[in-house]
Amino acid sequence: MHYPTPISRLIDGFMKLPGIGPKTASRLAFHVLDMNEEDVLSFAKSLADAKRELTYCSHCHYITDTDPCRICNDTTRDAAVVCIVQESKDVMAMEKMQEYSGLYHVLHGAISPMDGIGPEDVKIPELLKRLQNDEIQEVIIATNPTIEGEATAMYISRMVKPTGIKVTRIAHGLPVGGDLEYADEVTLSKAIEGRREL
Amino acid sequence: MHYPTPISRLIDGFMKLPGIGPKTASRLAFHVLDMNEEDVLSFAKSLADAKRELTYCSHCHYITDTDPCRICNDTTRDAAVVCIVQESKDVMAMEKMQEYSGLYHVLHGAISPMDGIGPEDVKIPELLKRLQNDEIQEVIIATNPTIEGEATAMYISRMVKPTGIKVTRIAHGLPVGGDLEYADEVTLSKAIEGRREL
């Protein structure tokens, strides 16, 4: 079947996005043809702009269009607490909660010896340097509860503890609204392990 | 929560597409940031190009980047048969089948008195003019089996029959691989109505 070239190029473009197969891509492409020109052009521009204008904060490595980023620049935030996350998306999840007022440090990955990713391949050296220079009192490790995330947490905790800075790990357990019956064993064991007195 | 402006603009762009909500939009936007720059720019360009370069064939109203479109221009096709469809997408579905070698006429909609869409709002006048000028022997009506599609089919058939041109309607019945048990009554009644001798 031959689509006119501009359509097939557009479909190919959509197919490069995650979770979008040929059918969805062609549905989206046809929708684009029905959209008004201004919207399409501004969408095209925002794609190119996002790639061009965004950079990583030289301080916390969060994705940003200003350097240092707005979070690092915000003097109302508590600069004595640093939350360590794997990805920029995790910062956004934390910010959505609107309860954390400290700073962040984005690792851009996790230690994974199986994939040949060591501490130097994520932003751990940058973290250690930051801990030396800045006046930080607590490091909250919020890497994912996966093997890689746990290994990274363990490694960071071992590197930071000797400096006397408090190191904490976010709690793992049953999600709120979750059902004990359907929880996996590991989560359940973490929930028991992390139990607190009422 | 504040995303950096270029990201929120990009997320807004994705959210204008059908079936993409805030969560998927932000997932796609973050994926774009991880893509290599060349891919992103070519995708952005293909969006703008698709909108700019594509037009409708002045003969059959199919979406195209050349006028007349490649199908109308193809001298190996049977110009005596015209298949009437509602949308350009339907032409592609037909072409995928690789069995139909006639031409098309895209209506860009269907008659729907409830929505105030009359015969003049879809490409029916253009069809009638085309039937007068071109040497057409058969008109296959392939509008959708919906109330609007059927009404459009009925209207076209009534307009075309007096000219002596053969008017046919594609068959409705059980889809291949379908299960009689799960077929709705209307489809089943169409299947019985359209039964053929073996």
Coordinates of C-alpha atoms in Angstrom, one line a residue:
Chain A
M1 CA 0.0 0.0 0.0
H2 CA 1.4 3.4 -0.8
Y3 CA 0.6 6.3 1.5
P4 CA 1.7 9.7 0.1
T5 CA 5.3 10.3 1.2
P6 CA 4.6 13.0 3.8
I7 CA 2.1 10.8 5.6
S8 CA 4.4 7.8 5.7
R9 CA 7.2 10.0 7.0
L10 CA 4.9 11.2 9.7
I11 CA 3.7 7.7 10.6
D12 CA 7.4 6.6 10.9
G13 CA 8.0 9.6 13.2
F14 CA 5.1 8.6 15.5
M15 CA 6.3 4.9 15.5
K16 CA 9.6 6.0 17.0
L17 CA 7.6 6.9 20.2
P18 CA 7.2 4.2 22.9
G19 CA 4.0 2.1 22.8
I20 CA 2.9 3.4 19.4
G21 CA 2.6 0.7 16.7
P22 CA 1.7 1.1 13.0
K23 CA -2.1 1.3 13.6
T24 CA -1.9 4.0 16.3
A25 CA 0.7 5.9 14.4
S26 CA -1.5 6.1 11.3
R27 CA -4.5 7.1 13.4
L28 CA -2.4 9.9 15.0
A29 CA -1.0 11.0 11.6
F30 CA -4.5 11.3 10.1
H31 CA -5.6 13.2 13.1
V32 CA -2.7 15.6 12.6
L33 CA -4.0 16.2 9.0
D34 CA -7.3 17.2 10.4
M35 CA -5.9 19.6 13.1
N36 CA -5.6 23.3 12.3
E37 CA -2.3 24.3 10.9
E38 CA -1.4 26.6 13.8
D39 CA -1.7 23.8 16.4
V40 CA 0.4 21.4 14.3
L41 CA 3.2 24.0 13.7
S42 CA 3.3 24.9 17.4
F43 CA 3.5 21.2 18.3
A44 CA 6.3 20.7 15.8
K45 CA 8.1 23.7 17.2
S46 CA 7.7 22.5 20.8
L47 CA 9.3 19.2 19.8
A48 CA 12.4 20.9 18.3
D49 CA 12.5 23.4 21.1
A50 CA 12.3 20.9 23.9
K51 CA 15.3 19.1 22.5
R52 CA 17.2 22.3 21.9
E53 CA 16.4 24.4 25.0
L54 CA 16.5 21.8 27.7
T55 CA 19.7 21.0 29.5
Y56 CA 20.6 19.4 32.8
C57 CA 21.1 21.5 35.9
S58 CA 24.9 21.6 36.7
H59 CA 24.1 21.3 40.3
C60 CA 21.5 18.6 40.7
H61 CA 21.3 17.2 37.2
Y62 CA 17.6 17.7 36.9
I63 CA 16.3 18.6 33.5
T64 CA 15.8 22.3 33.1
D65 CA 15.7 25.3 30.8
T66 CA 17.7 27.5 33.3
D67 CA 21.0 26.7 35.0
P68 CA 20.9 26.2 38.0
C69 CA 17.4 24.9 37.8
R70 CA 14.4 26.5 39.5
I71 CA 14.5 24.1 42.4
C72 CA 18.2 24.7 43.2
N73 CA 17.6 28.4 42.8
D74 CA 14.7 28.5 45.1
T75 CA 16.0 30.0 48.4
T76 CA 12.8 29.0 50.3
R77 CA 13.8 25.4 50.0
D78 CA 15.7 23.5 52.6
A79 CA 19.2 23.1 51.2
A80 CA 20.3 20.8 54.1
V81 CA 18.3 17.9 52.7
V82 CA 19.0 16.2 49.4
C83 CA 16.7 13.5 47.9
I84 CA 18.5 11.2 45.5
V85 CA 16.4 9.9 42.6
Q86 CA 17.2 7.9 39.4
E87 CA 15.5 10.1 36.8
S88 CA 14.2 13.6 36.2
K89 CA 10.7 12.1 36.1
D90 CA 11.1 11.0 39.7
V91 CA 11.7 14.6 40.7
M92 CA 8.4 15.5 39.1
A93 CA 6.6 12.7 41.0
M94 CA 8.1 14.0 44.2
E95 CA 7.1 17.6 43.4
K96 CA 3.6 16.6 42.6
M97 CA 3.3 15.4 46.3
Q98 CA 3.9 19.1 47.3
E99 CA 5.3 18.0 50.7
Y100 CA 9.0 17.8 50.2
S101 CA 10.9 21.1 50.4
G102 CA 14.5 19.9 50.1
L103 CA 16.7 19.7 47.1
Y104 CA 17.3 16.8 44.7
H105 CA 20.2 14.9 43.0
V106 CA 19.3 13.1 39.8
L107 CA 21.6 10.1 39.2
H108 CA 20.4 9.4 35.6
G109 CA 20.4 5.7 36.1
A110 CA 21.3 3.1 38.7
I111 CA 24.3 0.9 39.3
S112 CA 23.9 -2.3 37.4
P113 CA 27.0 -4.5 37.1
M114 CA 25.2 -6.9 34.8
D115 CA 24.9 -4.1 32.2
G116 CA 28.3 -2.8 33.0
I117 CA 27.0 0.4 34.7
G118 CA 29.2 1.3 37.6
P119 CA 29.1 4.2 40.1
E120 CA 31.0 6.5 37.7
D121 CA 28.4 6.0 35.0
V122 CA 25.7 7.6 37.1
K123 CA 26.0 10.9 38.9
I124 CA 27.5 9.4 42.1
P125 CA 30.9 11.2 41.9
E126 CA 29.0 14.5 41.4
L127 CA 26.9 13.6 44.5
L128 CA 30.0 13.0 46.6
K129 CA 31.6 16.2 45.5
R130 CA 28.4 18.0 46.3
L131 CA 28.3 16.5 49.8
Q132 CA 31.8 17.8 50.5
N133 CA 31.1 21.3 49.4
D134 CA 27.4 22.0 50.3
E135 CA 26.2 22.0 53.9
I136 CA 24.0 18.9 53.7
Q137 CA 22.6 17.2 56.8
E138 CA 20.5 14.5 55.4
V139 CA 20.5 12.4 52.3
I140 CA 17.2 10.7 51.4
I141 CA 17.7 7.8 49.0
A142 CA 14.7 7.4 46.8
T143 CA 16.0 5.1 44.1
N144 CA 13.5 2.5 42.8
P145 CA 12.8 -0.6 44.8
T146 CA 14.4 -2.8 42.2
I147 CA 17.7 -4.8 42.3
E148 CA 19.6 -1.9 40.7
G149 CA 17.9 0.7 42.8
E150 CA 18.7 -1.2 46.0
A151 CA 22.3 -1.8 45.0
T152 CA 22.7 1.9 44.2
A153 CA 21.1 2.8 47.6
M154 CA 23.4 0.4 49.4
Y155 CA 26.5 1.8 47.6
I156 CA 25.6 5.5 48.3
S157 CA 24.8 4.7 51.9
R158 CA 28.2 3.1 52.3
M159 CA 30.0 6.0 50.7
V160 CA 28.1 8.7 52.6
K161 CA 27.9 7.3 56.1
P162 CA 31.6 7.8 57.0
T163 CA 31.1 11.6 56.3
G164 CA 28.7 11.7 59.3
I165 CA 25.8 12.9 57.1
K166 CA 22.5 11.2 58.0
V167 CA 21.4 8.7 55.3
T168 CA 17.8 7.5 55.0
R169 CA 15.9 5.3 52.6
I170 CA 12.2 5.9 51.6
A171 CA 9.9 3.3 53.1
H172 CA 8.8 0.3 51.1
G173 CA 5.5 -1.5 51.9
L174 CA 1.9 -1.8 50.8
P175 CA 0.7 1.0 48.6
V176 CA -2.2 3.0 50.0
G177 CA -5.4 1.5 48.7
G178 CA -3.6 -1.8 48.0
D179 CA -4.9 -5.2 49.0
L180 CA -2.9 -7.5 51.3
E181 CA -4.3 -10.5 49.4
Y182 CA -2.7 -9.3 46.1
A183 CA 0.6 -8.0 47.5
D184 CA 3.7 -9.9 46.3
E185 CA 5.9 -11.6 49.0
V186 CA 8.8 -9.1 48.7
T187 CA 6.5 -6.1 49.2
L188 CA 4.8 -7.8 52.1
S189 CA 8.1 -8.8 53.7
K190 CA 9.3 -5.1 53.3
A191 CA 6.0 -4.0 54.9
I192 CA 6.5 -6.3 57.9
E193 CA 10.2 -5.3 58.2
G194 CA 9.3 -1.6 58.2
R195 CA 6.5 -1.9 60.7
R196 CA 6.1 0.9 63.2
E197 CA 4.6 1.1 66.6
L198 CA 1.2 2.8 66.8
Chain B
M1 CA 4.0 21.1 40.0
H2 CA 6.1 23.1 37.6
Y3 CA 7.7 21.4 34.6
P4 CA 10.2 23.5 32.8
T5 CA 8.3 25.5 30.1
P6 CA 9.6 23.6 27.0
I7 CA 8.4 20.3 28.5
S8 CA 5.0 21.5 29.5
R9 CA 4.6 23.0 26.0
L10 CA 5.5 19.6 24.5
I11 CA 3.2 17.8 26.9
D12 CA 0.3 20.1 25.8
G13 CA 1.2 19.4 22.2
F14 CA 0.9 15.6 22.7
M15 CA -2.3 16.0 24.6
K16 CA -4.0 17.5 21.6
L17 CA -3.7 14.1 19.9
P18 CA -6.6 11.6 20.2
G19 CA -6.4 9.1 23.1
I20 CA -3.5 10.7 24.7
G21 CA -4.0 11.9 28.3
P22 CA -1.7 13.8 30.6
K23 CA 0.2 10.7 31.8
T24 CA 0.9 9.3 28.3
A25 CA 1.7 12.8 27.1
S26 CA 4.4 13.3 29.8
R27 CA 5.8 9.8 29.1
L28 CA 6.0 10.6 25.4
A29 CA 7.6 14.0 26.1
F30 CA 10.3 12.5 28.3
H31 CA 10.9 9.9 25.7
V32 CA 11.5 12.7 23.2
L33 CA 14.1 14.2 25.4
D34 CA 16.0 10.9 25.4
M35 CA 15.8 10.5 21.6
N36 CA 18.7 11.7 19.5
E37 CA 18.3 15.2 18.2
E38 CA 18.3 14.2 14.5
D39 CA 15.2 11.9 15.0
V40 CA 13.3 14.6 16.9
L41 CA 14.0 17.3 14.4
S42 CA 13.0 15.1 11.5
F43 CA 9.8 14.1 13.3
A44 CA 9.1 17.8 13.9
K45 CA 9.7 18.5 10.3
S46 CA 7.5 15.7 9.1
L47 CA 4.6 17.1 11.2
A48 CA 4.9 20.5 9.6
D49 CA 5.5 19.1 6.2
A50 CA 2.5 16.8 6.3
K51 CA 0.3 19.7 7.1
R52 CA 1.9 21.9 4.4
E53 CA 2.5 19.5 1.5
L54 CA -0.6 17.5 1.6
T55 CA -3.7 18.5 -0.3
Y56 CA -6.8 16.8 -1.8
C57 CA -6.9 15.4 -5.3
S58 CA -9.1 17.7 -7.3
H59 CA -10.5 14.7 -9.1
C60 CA -11.3 12.1 -6.4
H61 CA -10.7 14.2 -3.2
Y62 CA -8.3 11.6 -1.8
I63 CA -5.4 13.1 0.3
T64 CA -2.3 13.4 -1.8
D65 CA 1.0 15.2 -2.4
T66 CA 0.5 15.4 -6.1
D67 CA -2.6 16.6 -8.0
P68 CA -4.2 14.5 -9.5
C69 CA -3.3 11.8 -7.0
R70 CA -1.3 8.7 -7.9
I71 CA -4.4 6.6 -8.1
C72 CA -6.2 8.9 -10.6
N73 CA -3.0 9.2 -12.5
D74 CA -2.4 5.4 -12.8
T75 CA -3.4 4.4 -16.3
T76 CA -3.3 0.7 -15.5
R77 CA -6.3 1.1 -13.2
D78 CA -9.9 0.6 -14.4
A79 CA -11.4 4.1 -14.9
A80 CA -14.8 2.7 -15.5
V81 CA -15.4 1.7 -11.9
V82 CA -15.6 4.2 -9.0
C83 CA -15.7 3.2 -5.4
I84 CA -17.3 5.8 -3.1
V85 CA -15.9 6.0 0.5
Q86 CA -16.3 8.4 3.3
E87 CA -12.7 9.2 4.3
S88 CA -9.2 9.0 2.8
K89 CA -8.4 6.4 5.4
D90 CA -11.0 4.1 3.8
V91 CA -9.1 4.4 0.5
M92 CA -6.0 3.1 2.3
A93 CA -8.0 0.2 3.8
M94 CA -9.2 -0.7 0.3
E95 CA -5.7 -0.4 -1.2
K96 CA -4.3 -2.6 1.5
M97 CA -6.5 -5.4 0.1
Q98 CA -4.7 -5.2 -3.2
E99 CA -7.7 -6.5 -5.2
Y100 CA -9.5 -3.4 -6.3
S101 CA -8.2 -1.8 -9.4
G102 CA -10.8 0.9 -10.0
L103 CA -10.8 4.6 -9.0
Y104 CA -12.2 6.2 -5.8
H105 CA -14.3 9.1 -4.8
V106 CA -13.8 10.4 -1.2
L107 CA -16.9 12.1 0.2
H108 CA -15.2 13.5 3.3
G109 CA -18.2 12.7 5.5
A110 CA -21.7 11.3 5.2
I111 CA -25.1 12.8 5.0
S112 CA -26.4 13.4 8.6
P113 CA -29.6 15.5 8.8
M114 CA -29.3 15.4 12.6
D115 CA -26.0 17.3 12.4
G116 CA -27.2 19.5 9.6
I117 CA -24.9 17.8 7.1
G118 CA -26.7 17.6 3.7
P119 CA -25.6 16.2 0.3
E120 CA -23.9 19.6 -0.6
D121 CA -21.7 19.4 2.5
V122 CA -20.0 16.2 1.4
K123 CA -18.5 15.7 -2.1
I124 CA -21.7 14.5 -3.7
P125 CA -22.2 17.4 -6.2
E126 CA -18.6 16.7 -7.3
L127 CA -19.4 13.0 -7.7
L128 CA -22.4 13.8 -9.9
K129 CA -20.4 16.1 -12.1
R130 CA -17.7 13.4 -12.4
L131 CA -20.3 10.8 -13.4
Q132 CA -21.5 13.2 -16.2
N133 CA -18.0 13.8 -17.6
D134 CA -16.1 10.6 -17.1
E135 CA -16.9 7.3 -18.7
I136 CA -18.0 5.4 -15.6
Q137 CA -19.9 2.1 -15.8
E138 CA -20.2 1.1 -12.2
V139 CA -20.4 2.9 -8.9
I140 CA -19.6 0.8 -5.8
I141 CA -20.9 2.5 -2.6
A142 CA -18.6 1.6 0.3
T143 CA -19.8 4.1 2.9
N144 CA -19.8 2.7 6.5
P145 CA -22.7 0.5 7.6
T146 CA -24.0 3.1 10.0
I147 CA -27.2 5.1 9.8
E148 CA -25.4 8.1 8.2
G149 CA -23.5 5.8 5.8
E150 CA -26.7 3.9 4.8
A151 CA -28.5 7.2 4.3
T152 CA -25.7 8.5 2.1
A153 CA -25.7 5.2 0.1
M154 CA -29.4 5.5 -0.4
Y155 CA -29.2 9.1 -1.5
I156 CA -26.4 8.4 -4.0
S157 CA -28.1 5.4 -5.4
R158 CA -31.3 7.4 -6.0
M159 CA -29.3 10.2 -7.7
V160 CA -27.2 7.9 -9.9
K161 CA -29.7 5.2 -11.0
P162 CA -31.6 7.5 -13.5
T163 CA -28.3 8.0 -15.4
G164 CA -28.2 4.3 -16.2
I165 CA -24.9 3.7 -14.4
K166 CA -24.8 0.5 -12.4
V167 CA -24.9 1.1 -8.6
T168 CA -23.7 -1.5 -6.2
R169 CA -23.3 -1.6 -2.4
I170 CA -20.5 -3.6 -0.7
A171 CA -21.9 -6.6 1.2
H172 CA -22.7 -6.6 4.9
G173 CA -22.6 -9.7 7.0
L174 CA -20.5 -11.7 9.4
P175 CA -16.9 -10.7 9.4
V176 CA -14.5 -13.5 8.4
G177 CA -13.3 -15.3 11.6
G178 CA -16.4 -13.9 13.4
D179 CA -18.6 -16.0 15.6
L180 CA -22.3 -16.4 14.9
E181 CA -23.0 -16.5 18.6
Y182 CA -21.6 -13.1 19.2
A183 CA -22.9 -11.3 16.1
D184 CA -25.4 -8.5 16.8
E185 CA -28.9 -8.9 15.4
V186 CA -28.5 -6.2 12.7
T187 CA -25.4 -7.8 11.3
L188 CA -27.0 -11.2 11.4
S189 CA -30.1 -10.0 9.6
K190 CA -27.9 -8.4 7.0
A191 CA -26.0 -11.7 6.6
I192 CA -29.3 -13.6 6.1
E193 CA -30.6 -10.9 3.7
G194 CA -27.4 -11.0 1.6
R195 CA -27.2 -14.9 1.5
R196 CA -26.1 -16.4 -1.8
E197 CA -26.6 -19.7 -3.4
L198 CA -23.7 -22.2 -3.2

